[in-house]
């Protein structure tokens, strides 16, 4: 068809009008519509125009390429053969001419060209384009063709990406044929690509040779991680040789490209037997020497610029992947490969590099080798361990920051991390790996070296304690904790080691007596706490230890650092008293005297924690004196809750609000110590005491807990207090809040909001950044949150610790009813903790089902109603497998299943995924009690969930498995379920019957894999499964149906499809 100049000019003008910012929107829309009409119009007109546009400037030529690609993808099957030939010849002519730069200057053109050529290959290759690869080889091996060779590599890389890497070819049959064809040409493709790289090496480091070699290496990188091992094995030595040749060539970044390709080879995840020769090839002399030399050179200049540093990280990734891969195939290697010592030397060098990212990567290799049964015993790795141990302390200490400009660690951190959160995550990863290395390598051969290092470290901090940074104290604490615990766990603590532990402990405790700074003393106190296991053998250390803690608690000062030091001392007393009862038994009187003596010298909140020590000690007392012991410990607390002042305070919600100051003007600051502040402090302290004592007092088996007799008179006050706290959200009570407080005073605190953020956004659980100064609303909000947590714990512990008598109370039903009377007022965030801390232990500990069933039923009914009314749905953690007995109640069962189905169809896929395991457990135990209506409901709801979550690949698989389980378990009892499947779009009665017979047959077979079950369900339910946004708006592209590859093509002078021939491909090259 002949085109006039006006046709071309009109299209060019339209394109430029679209790109011109001064064009009005109406004109731009008209021009855009014109271009779209051209694309959708007759190819006989659009294709010639498109090729004419290729000769225009770059701002216009891209439209020509777009039109060509559009025609290939969506109109290829309907076009006459002559137009296909025109498109083929035009694209190949442009490609063969090589009138495009090797650099990225013409990258859009090369991208369009490769996309169009690959699109034609997807339609015709290999059946109708057999000679294509032979002609590609001719281009590749022609040393005079640089741009064309680069384009061939780009085309092959894109073909592999579309077919194998990303599986973009939607037609399964064509994708399979293309994959088979690619696998058939892989041996030759790898060979000729390597030959061309050798030609580039021989040509020197010219720009042309570097660019061609770089594209060739990128093709290899796209191929080596999936190609069959036997195919790669044939060329791997030559491939590694040519790649190593470029490790020291920085031109155009080819050294990093080569390193990344070697990394792909080293990190292949294939059958271990196939990988053995491939991995060992990289341990040969030449490759290993090249890699090590390149790493050494890169390390020496890595601080010069970011490119050199990225290259060093690429080499680090390569060596790390090689080590991990070696550990996986060691069973087949049996002995260390050549240059294993040289490899370990390189890993050690990386471990001492200033970059935290690099050290973290290689530490993974060290941990992998250390935990490997055979590698850890090789003489080479044992020697490496001795080199690594001296550098562990610096790697478990947080050093550097993004703001620091004095250290190299900080310099590299600014290149690796975007913010402090990412830097902290990298450090935690490095520290955890180093601590695991200690656990794995601590044995009889290395304990002496570790001991010497620890002794020197402790001696230094004792002498220089005032100049030791807090980060080093933290690292020492973690080091000691892991080292001592592992030494005892592996039974390495002989008499000699034990004596050294005692010496370190005594040295630290002695030095503590003379430390002048409370802050330093607090940091130092964390070190001897790791040696507490010494008390089991050396009980003589206990008196001096507790006496030193007593001296700390007797310090009279309100300084914040002193308060923190006392808090630490109390926690150590509680730790020893609760975790080492047999050891502390002979010293119980000493501990008791210390507690009673120091109680007057600590704050009211610290006293609450100190009394918990007596609760732990009560477990050691004889049964006949245990009651009096506990009474002496918590009598003051009982009197407070039994006192008329507190009873009046909780007699109504307004009274409670007045008691804590919600209805009065806010305190100007925390130091004012108003009556309301003192009321709040006193209430919090007494609740903390009761909560702590309940946690630490053991519940005797099959007999009454003495603590019950003491708490019985005040149990009702706990439930009344819980009512007052929950009812604060009542609008009537909200109106009573004094206007000096914000209305959000009864909402969740900032730390709670941070926790929600970390959960929803899957962020790291870092501490929230809060101001050091709180306004009155913040302080009161925190108080309400704290005492709510305590009352939740206390009520739950009443069920789990006092169950022998608690559930026999005459008013137990009243207690349970009070737990659910304010369900509508509990905010969503706190509801989950009522379930976890209170309701779950109450239900699990109840020995009388008839008591707990009405309570559980009320909770489940409320949950279902809340989920229907509230967009913020929370999965219940109340349902557990052992609770199956609760489902004997029909009402409860119906409500539970309805709630679970609501979870399955909620809009939050994370919530659905959390509820899915519970749903499987509940349904799996109740299939036999469901009636026909319930079976229909469950099946319909589970299928509907695919319409909500089917676009989520993570959620779709488990849902398909659930539907298979539901149908195969219920279908034998309820044939009517087949009617549900007949409502699936695109399904006929015959297809439903066939599917029904198939899945029912599969259900009777034991060896049907979960993957197969999901595939069967996915195929049948495909029409109801939700599609992601891309699939919803993607225009279908239909590939041609070609002759099967196994069938020989007739040689009758015509193409197999009867239209075009490609025998003259690249004929003009």
Coordinates of C-alpha atoms in Angstrom, one line a residue, residues 285 432 665 751 753 802 865:
X285 CA 43.8 -22.7 41.5
X432 CA 23.2 -12.8 66.4
X665 CA -8.2 19.7 86.8
X751 CA 3.4 2.5 72.6
X753 CA -0.2 2.5 68.5
X802 CA -6.5 -20.6 92.2
X865 CA -21.4 -9.2 65.9

